[in-house]
Short mmCIF file of C-alpha atoms in Angstrom, two decimals:
data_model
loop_
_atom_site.label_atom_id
_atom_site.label_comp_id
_atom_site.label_asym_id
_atom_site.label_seq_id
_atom_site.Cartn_x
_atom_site.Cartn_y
_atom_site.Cartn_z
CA UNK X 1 30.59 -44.51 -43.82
CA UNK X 2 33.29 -45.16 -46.33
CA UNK X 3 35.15 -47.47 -44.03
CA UNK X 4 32.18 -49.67 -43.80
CA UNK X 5 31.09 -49.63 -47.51
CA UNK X 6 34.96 -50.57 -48.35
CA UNK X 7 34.20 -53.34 -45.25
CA UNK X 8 31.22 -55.03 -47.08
CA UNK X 9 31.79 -54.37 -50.81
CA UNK X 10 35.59 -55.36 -50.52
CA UNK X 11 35.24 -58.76 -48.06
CA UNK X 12 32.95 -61.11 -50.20
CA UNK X 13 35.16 -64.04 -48.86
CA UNK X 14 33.72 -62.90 -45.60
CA UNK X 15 30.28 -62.61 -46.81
CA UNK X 16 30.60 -66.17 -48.65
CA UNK X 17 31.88 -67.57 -45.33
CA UNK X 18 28.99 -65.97 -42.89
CA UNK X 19 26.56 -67.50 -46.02
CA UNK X 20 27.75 -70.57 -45.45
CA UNK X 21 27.72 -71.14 -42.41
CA UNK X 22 24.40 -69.44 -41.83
CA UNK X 23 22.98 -72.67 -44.14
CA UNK X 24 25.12 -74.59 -42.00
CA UNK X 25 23.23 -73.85 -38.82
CA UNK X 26 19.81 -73.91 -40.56
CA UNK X 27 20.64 -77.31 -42.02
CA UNK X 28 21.56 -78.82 -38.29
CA UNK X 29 18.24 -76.92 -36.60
CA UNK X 30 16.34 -78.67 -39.81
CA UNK X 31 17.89 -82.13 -39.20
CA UNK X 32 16.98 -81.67 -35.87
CA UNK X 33 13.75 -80.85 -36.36
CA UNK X 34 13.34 -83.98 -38.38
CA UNK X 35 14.98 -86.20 -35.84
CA UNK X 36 12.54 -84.63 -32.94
CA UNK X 37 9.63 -85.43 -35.03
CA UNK X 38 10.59 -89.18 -36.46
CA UNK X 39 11.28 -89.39 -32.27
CA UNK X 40 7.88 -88.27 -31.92
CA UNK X 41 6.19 -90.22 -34.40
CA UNK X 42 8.22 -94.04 -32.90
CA UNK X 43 7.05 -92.90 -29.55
CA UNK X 44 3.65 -92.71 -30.60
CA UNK X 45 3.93 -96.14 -32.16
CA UNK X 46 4.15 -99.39 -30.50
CA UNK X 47 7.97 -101.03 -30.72
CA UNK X 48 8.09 -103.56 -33.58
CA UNK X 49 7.88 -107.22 -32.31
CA UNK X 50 11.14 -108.82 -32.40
CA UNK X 51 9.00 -111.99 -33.83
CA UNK X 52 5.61 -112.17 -35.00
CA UNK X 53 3.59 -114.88 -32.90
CA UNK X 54 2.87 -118.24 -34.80
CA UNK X 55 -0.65 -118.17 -33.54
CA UNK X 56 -3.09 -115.70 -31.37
CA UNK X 57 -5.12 -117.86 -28.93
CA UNK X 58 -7.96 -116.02 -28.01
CA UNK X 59 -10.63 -117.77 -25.28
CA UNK X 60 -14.18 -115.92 -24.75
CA UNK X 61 -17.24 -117.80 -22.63
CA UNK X 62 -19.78 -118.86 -25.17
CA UNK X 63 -23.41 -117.21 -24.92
CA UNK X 64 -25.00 -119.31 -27.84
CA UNK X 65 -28.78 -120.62 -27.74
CA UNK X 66 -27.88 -122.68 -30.47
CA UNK X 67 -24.69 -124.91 -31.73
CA UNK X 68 -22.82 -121.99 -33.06
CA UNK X 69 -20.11 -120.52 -30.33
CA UNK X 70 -20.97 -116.86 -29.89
CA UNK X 71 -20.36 -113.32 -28.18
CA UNK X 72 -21.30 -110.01 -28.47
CA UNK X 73 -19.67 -107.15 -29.48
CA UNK X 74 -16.09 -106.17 -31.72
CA UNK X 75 -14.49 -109.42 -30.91
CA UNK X 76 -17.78 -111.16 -31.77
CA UNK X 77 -18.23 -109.16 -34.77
CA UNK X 78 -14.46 -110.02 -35.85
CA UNK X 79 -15.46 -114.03 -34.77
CA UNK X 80 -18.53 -113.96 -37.05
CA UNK X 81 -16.74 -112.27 -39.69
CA UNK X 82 -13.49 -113.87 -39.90
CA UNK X 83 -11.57 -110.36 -39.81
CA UNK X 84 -8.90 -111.62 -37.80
CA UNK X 85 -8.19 -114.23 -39.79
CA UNK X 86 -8.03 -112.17 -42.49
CA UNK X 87 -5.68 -109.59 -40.87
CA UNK X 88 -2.98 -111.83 -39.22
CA UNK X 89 -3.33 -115.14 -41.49
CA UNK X 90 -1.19 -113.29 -44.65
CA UNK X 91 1.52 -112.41 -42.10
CA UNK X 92 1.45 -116.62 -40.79
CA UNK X 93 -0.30 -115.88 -38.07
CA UNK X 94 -2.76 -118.14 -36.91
CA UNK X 95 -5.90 -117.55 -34.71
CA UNK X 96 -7.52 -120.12 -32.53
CA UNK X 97 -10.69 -119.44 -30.90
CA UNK X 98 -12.26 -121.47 -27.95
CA UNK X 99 -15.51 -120.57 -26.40
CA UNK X 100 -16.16 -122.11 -22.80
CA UNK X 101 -19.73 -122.88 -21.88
CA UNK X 102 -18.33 -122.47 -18.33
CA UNK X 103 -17.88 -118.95 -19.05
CA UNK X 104 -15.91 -116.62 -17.22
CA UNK X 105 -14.06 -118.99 -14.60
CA UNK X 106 -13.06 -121.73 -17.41
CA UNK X 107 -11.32 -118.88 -19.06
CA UNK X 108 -9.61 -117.84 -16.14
CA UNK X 109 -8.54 -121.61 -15.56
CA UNK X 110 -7.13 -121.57 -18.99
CA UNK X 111 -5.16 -118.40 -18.59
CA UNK X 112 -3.86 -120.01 -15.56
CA UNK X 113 -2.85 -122.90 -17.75
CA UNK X 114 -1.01 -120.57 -20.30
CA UNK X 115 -3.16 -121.35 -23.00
CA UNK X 116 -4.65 -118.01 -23.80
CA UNK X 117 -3.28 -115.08 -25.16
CA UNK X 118 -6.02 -112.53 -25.65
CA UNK X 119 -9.74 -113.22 -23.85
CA UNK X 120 -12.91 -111.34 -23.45
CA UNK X 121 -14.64 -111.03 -19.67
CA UNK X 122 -16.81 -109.67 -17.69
CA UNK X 123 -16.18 -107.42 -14.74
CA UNK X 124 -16.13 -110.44 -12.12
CA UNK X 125 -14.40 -112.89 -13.58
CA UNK X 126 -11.65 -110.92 -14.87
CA UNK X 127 -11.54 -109.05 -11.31
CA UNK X 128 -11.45 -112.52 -9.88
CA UNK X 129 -8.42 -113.31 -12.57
CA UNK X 130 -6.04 -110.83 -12.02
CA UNK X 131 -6.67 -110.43 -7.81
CA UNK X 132 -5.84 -114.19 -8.44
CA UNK X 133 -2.09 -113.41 -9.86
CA UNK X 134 -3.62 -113.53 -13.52
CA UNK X 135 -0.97 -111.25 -15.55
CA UNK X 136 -4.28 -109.50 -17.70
CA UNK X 137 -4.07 -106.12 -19.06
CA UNK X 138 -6.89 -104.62 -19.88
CA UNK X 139 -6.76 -103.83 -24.00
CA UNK X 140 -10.70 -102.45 -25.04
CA UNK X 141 -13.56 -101.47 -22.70
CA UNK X 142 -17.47 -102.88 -23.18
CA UNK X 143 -20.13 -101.74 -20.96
CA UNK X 144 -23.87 -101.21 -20.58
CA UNK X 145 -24.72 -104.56 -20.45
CA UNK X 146 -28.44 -105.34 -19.39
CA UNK X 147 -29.06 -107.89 -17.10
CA UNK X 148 -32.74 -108.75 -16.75
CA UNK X 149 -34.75 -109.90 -13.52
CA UNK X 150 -37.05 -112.98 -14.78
CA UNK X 151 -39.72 -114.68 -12.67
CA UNK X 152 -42.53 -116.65 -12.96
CA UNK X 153 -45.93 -115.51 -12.68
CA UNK X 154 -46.96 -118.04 -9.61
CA UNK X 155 -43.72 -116.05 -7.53
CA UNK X 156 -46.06 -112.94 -6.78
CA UNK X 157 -42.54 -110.97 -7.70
CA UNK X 158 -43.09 -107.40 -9.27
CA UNK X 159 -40.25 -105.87 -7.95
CA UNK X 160 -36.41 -106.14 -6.91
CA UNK X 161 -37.92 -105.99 -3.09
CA UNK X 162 -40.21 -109.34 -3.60
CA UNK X 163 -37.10 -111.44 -3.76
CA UNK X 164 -36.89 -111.74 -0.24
CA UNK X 165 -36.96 -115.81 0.48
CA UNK X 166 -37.18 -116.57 -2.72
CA UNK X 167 -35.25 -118.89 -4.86
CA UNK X 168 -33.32 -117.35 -7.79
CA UNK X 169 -30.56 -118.42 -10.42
CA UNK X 170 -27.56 -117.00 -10.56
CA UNK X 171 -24.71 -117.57 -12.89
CA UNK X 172 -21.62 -117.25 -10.22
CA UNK X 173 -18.26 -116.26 -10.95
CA UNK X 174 -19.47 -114.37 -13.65
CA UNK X 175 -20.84 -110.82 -14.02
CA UNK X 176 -24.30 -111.39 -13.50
CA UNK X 177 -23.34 -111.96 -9.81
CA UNK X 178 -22.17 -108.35 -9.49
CA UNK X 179 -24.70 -107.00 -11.46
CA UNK X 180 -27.29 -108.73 -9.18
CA UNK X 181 -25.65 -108.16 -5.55
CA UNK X 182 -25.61 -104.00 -6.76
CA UNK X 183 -29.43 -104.51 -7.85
CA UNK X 184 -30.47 -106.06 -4.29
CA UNK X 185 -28.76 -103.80 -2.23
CA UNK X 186 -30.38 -100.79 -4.14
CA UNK X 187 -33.17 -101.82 -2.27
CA UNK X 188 -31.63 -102.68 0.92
CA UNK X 189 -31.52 -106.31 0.78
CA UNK X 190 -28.76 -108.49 0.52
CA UNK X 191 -27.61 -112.33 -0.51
CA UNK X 192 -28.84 -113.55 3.29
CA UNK X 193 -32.31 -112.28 2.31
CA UNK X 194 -32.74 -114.72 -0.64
CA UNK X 195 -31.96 -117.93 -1.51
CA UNK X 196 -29.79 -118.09 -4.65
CA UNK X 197 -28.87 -120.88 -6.30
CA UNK X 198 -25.60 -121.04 -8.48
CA UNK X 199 -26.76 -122.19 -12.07
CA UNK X 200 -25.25 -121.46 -15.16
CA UNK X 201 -27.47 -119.41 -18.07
CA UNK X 202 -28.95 -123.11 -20.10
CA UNK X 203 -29.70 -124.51 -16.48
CA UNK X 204 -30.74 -121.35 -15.11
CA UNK X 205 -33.41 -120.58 -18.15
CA UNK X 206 -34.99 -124.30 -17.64
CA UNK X 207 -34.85 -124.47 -13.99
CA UNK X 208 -37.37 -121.28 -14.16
CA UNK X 209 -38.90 -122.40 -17.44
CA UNK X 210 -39.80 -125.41 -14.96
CA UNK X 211 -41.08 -123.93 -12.20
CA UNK X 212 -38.35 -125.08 -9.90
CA UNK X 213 -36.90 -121.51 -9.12
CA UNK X 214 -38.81 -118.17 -8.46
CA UNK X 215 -37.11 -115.91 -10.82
CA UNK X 216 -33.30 -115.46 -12.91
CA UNK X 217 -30.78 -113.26 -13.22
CA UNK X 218 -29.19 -113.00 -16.25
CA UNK X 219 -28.59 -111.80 -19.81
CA UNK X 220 -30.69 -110.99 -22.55
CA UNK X 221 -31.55 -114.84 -23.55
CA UNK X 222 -33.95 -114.60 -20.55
CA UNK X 223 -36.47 -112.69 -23.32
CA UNK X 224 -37.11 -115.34 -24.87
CA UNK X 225 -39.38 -117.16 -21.63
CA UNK X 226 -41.79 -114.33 -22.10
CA UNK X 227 -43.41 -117.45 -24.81
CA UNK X 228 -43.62 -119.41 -22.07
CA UNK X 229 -45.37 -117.05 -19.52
CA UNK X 230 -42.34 -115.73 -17.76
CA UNK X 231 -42.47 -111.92 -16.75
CA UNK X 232 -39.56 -109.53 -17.29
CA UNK X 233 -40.17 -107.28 -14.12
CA UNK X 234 -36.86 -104.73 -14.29
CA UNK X 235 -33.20 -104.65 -15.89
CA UNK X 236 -30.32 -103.39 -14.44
CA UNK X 237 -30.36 -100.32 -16.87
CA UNK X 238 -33.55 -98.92 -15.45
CA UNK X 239 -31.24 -98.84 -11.95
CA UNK X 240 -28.80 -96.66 -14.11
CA UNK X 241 -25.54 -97.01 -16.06
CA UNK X 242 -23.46 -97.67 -12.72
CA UNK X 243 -25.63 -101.00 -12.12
CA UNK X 244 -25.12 -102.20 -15.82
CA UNK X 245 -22.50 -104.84 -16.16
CA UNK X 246 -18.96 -103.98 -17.90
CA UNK X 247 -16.48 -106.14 -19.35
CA UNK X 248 -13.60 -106.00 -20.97
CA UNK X 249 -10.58 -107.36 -23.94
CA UNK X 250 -7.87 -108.12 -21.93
CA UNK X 251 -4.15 -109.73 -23.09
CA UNK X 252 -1.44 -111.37 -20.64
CA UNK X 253 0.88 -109.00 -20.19
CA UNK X 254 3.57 -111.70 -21.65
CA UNK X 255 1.58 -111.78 -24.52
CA UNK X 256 1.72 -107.62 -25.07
CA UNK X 257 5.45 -107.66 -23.86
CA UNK X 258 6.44 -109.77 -26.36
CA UNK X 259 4.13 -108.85 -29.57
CA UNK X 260 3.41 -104.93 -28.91
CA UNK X 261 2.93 -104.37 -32.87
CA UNK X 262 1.08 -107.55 -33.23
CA UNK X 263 -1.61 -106.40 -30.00
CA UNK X 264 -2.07 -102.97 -31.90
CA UNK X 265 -3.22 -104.22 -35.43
CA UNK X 266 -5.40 -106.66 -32.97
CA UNK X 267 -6.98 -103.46 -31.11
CA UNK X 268 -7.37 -101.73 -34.41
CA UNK X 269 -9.67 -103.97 -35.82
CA UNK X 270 -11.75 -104.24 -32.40
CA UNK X 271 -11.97 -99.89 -32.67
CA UNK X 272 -12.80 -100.35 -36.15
CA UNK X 273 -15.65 -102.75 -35.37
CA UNK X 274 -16.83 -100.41 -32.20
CA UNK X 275 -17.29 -97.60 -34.47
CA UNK X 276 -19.27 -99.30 -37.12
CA UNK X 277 -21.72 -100.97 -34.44
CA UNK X 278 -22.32 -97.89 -32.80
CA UNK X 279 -23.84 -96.02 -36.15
CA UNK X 280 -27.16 -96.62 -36.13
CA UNK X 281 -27.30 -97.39 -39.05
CA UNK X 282 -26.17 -100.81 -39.01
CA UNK X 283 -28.63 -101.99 -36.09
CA UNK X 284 -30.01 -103.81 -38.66
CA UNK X 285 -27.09 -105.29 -39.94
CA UNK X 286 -25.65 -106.25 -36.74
CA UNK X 287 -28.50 -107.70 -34.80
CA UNK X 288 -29.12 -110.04 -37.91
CA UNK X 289 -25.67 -111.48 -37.95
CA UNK X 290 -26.30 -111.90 -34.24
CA UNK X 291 -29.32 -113.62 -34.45
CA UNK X 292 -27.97 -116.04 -37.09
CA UNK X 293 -25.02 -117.01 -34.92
CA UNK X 294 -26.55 -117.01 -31.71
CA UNK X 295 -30.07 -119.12 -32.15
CA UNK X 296 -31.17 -116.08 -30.47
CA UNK X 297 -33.92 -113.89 -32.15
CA UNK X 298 -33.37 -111.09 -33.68
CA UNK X 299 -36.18 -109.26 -32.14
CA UNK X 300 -34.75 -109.43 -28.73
CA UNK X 301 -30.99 -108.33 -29.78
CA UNK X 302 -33.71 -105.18 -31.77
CA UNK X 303 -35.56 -104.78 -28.15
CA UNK X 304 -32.37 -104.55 -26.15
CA UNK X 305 -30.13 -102.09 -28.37
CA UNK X 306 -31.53 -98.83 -28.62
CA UNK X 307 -29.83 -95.79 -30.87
CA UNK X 308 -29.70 -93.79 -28.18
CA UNK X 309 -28.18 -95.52 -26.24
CA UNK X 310 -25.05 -96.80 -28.60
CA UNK X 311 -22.97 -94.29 -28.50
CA UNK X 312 -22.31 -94.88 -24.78
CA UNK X 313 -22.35 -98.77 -24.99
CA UNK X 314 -20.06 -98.67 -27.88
CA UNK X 315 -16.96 -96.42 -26.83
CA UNK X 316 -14.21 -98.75 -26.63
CA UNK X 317 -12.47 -96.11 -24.29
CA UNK X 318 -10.76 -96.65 -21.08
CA UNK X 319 -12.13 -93.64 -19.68
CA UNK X 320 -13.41 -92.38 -16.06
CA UNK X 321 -16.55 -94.21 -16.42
CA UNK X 322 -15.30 -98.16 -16.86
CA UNK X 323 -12.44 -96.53 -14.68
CA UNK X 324 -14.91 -96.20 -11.55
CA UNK X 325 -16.73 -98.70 -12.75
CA UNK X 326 -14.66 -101.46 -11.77
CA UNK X 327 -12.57 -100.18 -9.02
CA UNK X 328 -16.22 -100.40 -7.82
CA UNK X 329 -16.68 -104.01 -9.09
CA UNK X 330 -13.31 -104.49 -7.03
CA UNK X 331 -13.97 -103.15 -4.07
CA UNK X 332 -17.54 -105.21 -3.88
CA UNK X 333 -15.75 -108.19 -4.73
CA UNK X 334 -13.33 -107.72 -1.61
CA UNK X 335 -16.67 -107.33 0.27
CA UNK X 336 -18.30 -110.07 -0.84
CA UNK X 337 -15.56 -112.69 0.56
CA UNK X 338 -14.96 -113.25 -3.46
CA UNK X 339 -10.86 -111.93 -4.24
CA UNK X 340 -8.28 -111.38 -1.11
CA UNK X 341 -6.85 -108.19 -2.16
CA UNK X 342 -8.06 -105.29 -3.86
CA UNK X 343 -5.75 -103.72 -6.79
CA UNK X 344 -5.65 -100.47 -8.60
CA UNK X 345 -7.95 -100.22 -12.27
CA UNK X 346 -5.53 -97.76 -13.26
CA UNK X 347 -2.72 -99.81 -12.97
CA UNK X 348 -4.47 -102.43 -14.60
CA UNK X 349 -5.59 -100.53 -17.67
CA UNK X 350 -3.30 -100.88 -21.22
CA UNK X 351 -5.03 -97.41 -22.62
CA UNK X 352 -2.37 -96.97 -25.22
CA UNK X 353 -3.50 -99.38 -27.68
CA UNK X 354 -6.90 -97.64 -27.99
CA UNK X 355 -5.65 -94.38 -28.12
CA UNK X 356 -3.10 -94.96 -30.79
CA UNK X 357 -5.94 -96.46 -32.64
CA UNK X 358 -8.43 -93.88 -31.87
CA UNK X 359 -5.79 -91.30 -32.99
CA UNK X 360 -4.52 -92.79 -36.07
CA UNK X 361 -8.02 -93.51 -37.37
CA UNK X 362 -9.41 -89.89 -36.46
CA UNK X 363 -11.72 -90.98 -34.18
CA UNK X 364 -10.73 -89.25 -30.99
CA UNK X 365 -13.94 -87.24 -31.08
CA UNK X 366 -16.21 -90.04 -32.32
CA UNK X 367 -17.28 -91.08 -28.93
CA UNK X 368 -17.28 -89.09 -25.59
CA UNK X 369 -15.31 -89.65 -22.73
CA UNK X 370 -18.06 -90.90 -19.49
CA UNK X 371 -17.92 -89.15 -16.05
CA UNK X 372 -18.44 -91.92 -13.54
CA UNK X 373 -21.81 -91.63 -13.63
CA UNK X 374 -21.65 -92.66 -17.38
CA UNK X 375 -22.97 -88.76 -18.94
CA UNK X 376 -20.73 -87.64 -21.17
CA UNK X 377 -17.56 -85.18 -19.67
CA UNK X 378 -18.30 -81.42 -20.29
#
């Protein structure tokens, strides 16, 4: 016992020496530490852009009533409200918008052209896109779209199953031709068993405002005819969420290659805008700017978005729902003679950009993630 207290009390170079490099080792395991984390932290953010873009050209098909270009939704909202400009113009980046009144397949033909970086689409005609050789990534999800079945009162049609023989407008290329070949064959019919006439959504509305088509498939303009004695007879939401029409941000994947840091203050703003239309709260807000740009009335945009119902149509996720969703869309289109070659959603989908936003904002548990049959996961 002696020997050892000698040992300890009579070696305090020893004891300095174990000190030090005890510290030693817990200064390394602390570096470390800080290294794995800082790792942890760049992994979760997008790589820097080696240059910022001059400009961010961004091409969406135009859904005005009136002489203002307009769309729905967080790119709409940022459109109306200038908030791109006001994010990217400090750091001399300029944004050009142009809105195609040929909708979906003009902005395809422009992304074929190389003169779009960022666009918004529907299910079709970015299917059609990208089975096309289109390199489009899929950035932010939309769905829940209502299309509406409009027909005049002369056509005897009450129902999805009157249509047989009879002439209706639809928008092709676009989603509303989805949206109506999944509402036809819910009943067992099919594009043989009616006579459908390609027309986009002005000519389409006067065509039936005229009496020289049966009914229209299309958006939520279609309200409006009620003044003029057309019937609404069913949506595609009354057929379910699957039958509702989904769309989607998408960037060229030259575009995100190039400008990763530049695509995920673009994305931010879009979550940003998702969460504040889906509080209720602004309904009033929101369908008032969209009335004002659109020539469309208010009281239809107040009649077609229900509180309920915004949480789902809202969520800017890529999740299992808009996942099925258009794999779906795909596969139909393969069907329908309409793309060569199916592809993989998942491969298509960019889901890093929203959930970097989603997770730096602390929103991950603002909006549910959909089963495919759009209830929310348990």
């Amino acid at each position: 016992m002696q020997q050892a207290t000698l040992l300890i009390t009579a070696s305090p170079i020893a004891a300095s020496s174990r000190w030090r490099w005890g510290m030693k080792v817990l200064s390394t395991a602390l570096l470390m530490g800080a290294v794995l984390v800082s790792t942890v932290q760049a992994n979760d953010a997008p790589p820097k852009d080696a240059q910022k873009p001059t400009e961010i050209r961004i091409g969406l098909p135009d859904q005005s009533a009136g002489s203002k270009p307009f769309i729905r939704g967080p790119l709409g909202l940022a459109h109306i409200q200038k908030q791109l400009e006001k994010e990217f113009e400090p750091q001399g980046i300029k944004i050009q918008w142009s809105f195609f009144k040929g909708a979906g397949p003009a902005v395809n033909e422009a992304l074929a052209n190389k003169q779009l970086d960022v666009v918004y689409l529907g299910d079709l005609a970015a299917i059609i896109g990208r089975a096309g050789g289109l390199p489009t990534r899929v950035l932010v999800g939309s769905r829940g779209s209502n299309s509406y079945l409009a027909v005049t009162p002369e056509s005897g049609i009450q129902h999805i199953e009157d249509l047989r023989g009879k002439r209706i407008a639809v928008y092709k290329g676009t989603a509303d031709q989805l949206s109506f070949e999944r509402a036809i064959k819910s009943v067992g019919l099919n594009e043989r068993d009616v006579r459908v006439i390609n027309l986009d959504w002005t000519a389409g509305k006067a065509a039936l405002a005229a009496r020289r088509v049966d009914a229209v498939w299309g958006g939520v303009s279609l309200l409006a005819l009620r003044k003029q004695g057309i019937h609404i007879v069913t949506t595609s939401r009354a057929l379910g969420w699957a039958n509702t029409t989904q769309a989607a941000v998408l960037a060229t994947q030259d575009f995100i290659d190039r400008y990763p840091s530049t695509t995920q203050q673009l994305v931010n703003v879009l979550v940003d805008n998702a969460q504040w239309i889906g509080e209720a709260q602004h309904l009033p807000d929101y369908t008032a700017l969209m009335a004002e740009q659109s020539q469309i009335p208010q009281a239809i945009f107040q009649e077609e978005l229900k509180a309920e119902d915004l949480p789902f149509q809202s969520s800017p996720r890529l999740d299992p729902f808009l996942l099925s969703s258009l794999q779906d869309s795909i596969e139909r289109a393969k069907a329908a003679g309409l793309i060569r070659n199916t592809f993989s959603a998942s491969d298509w989908f960019a889901s890093q950009f929203v959930d970097r936003a989603l997770k730096a904002k602390g929103l991950e548990s603002n909006w549910a993630v959909y089963d495919t049959n759009g209830n929310p996961a348990k």
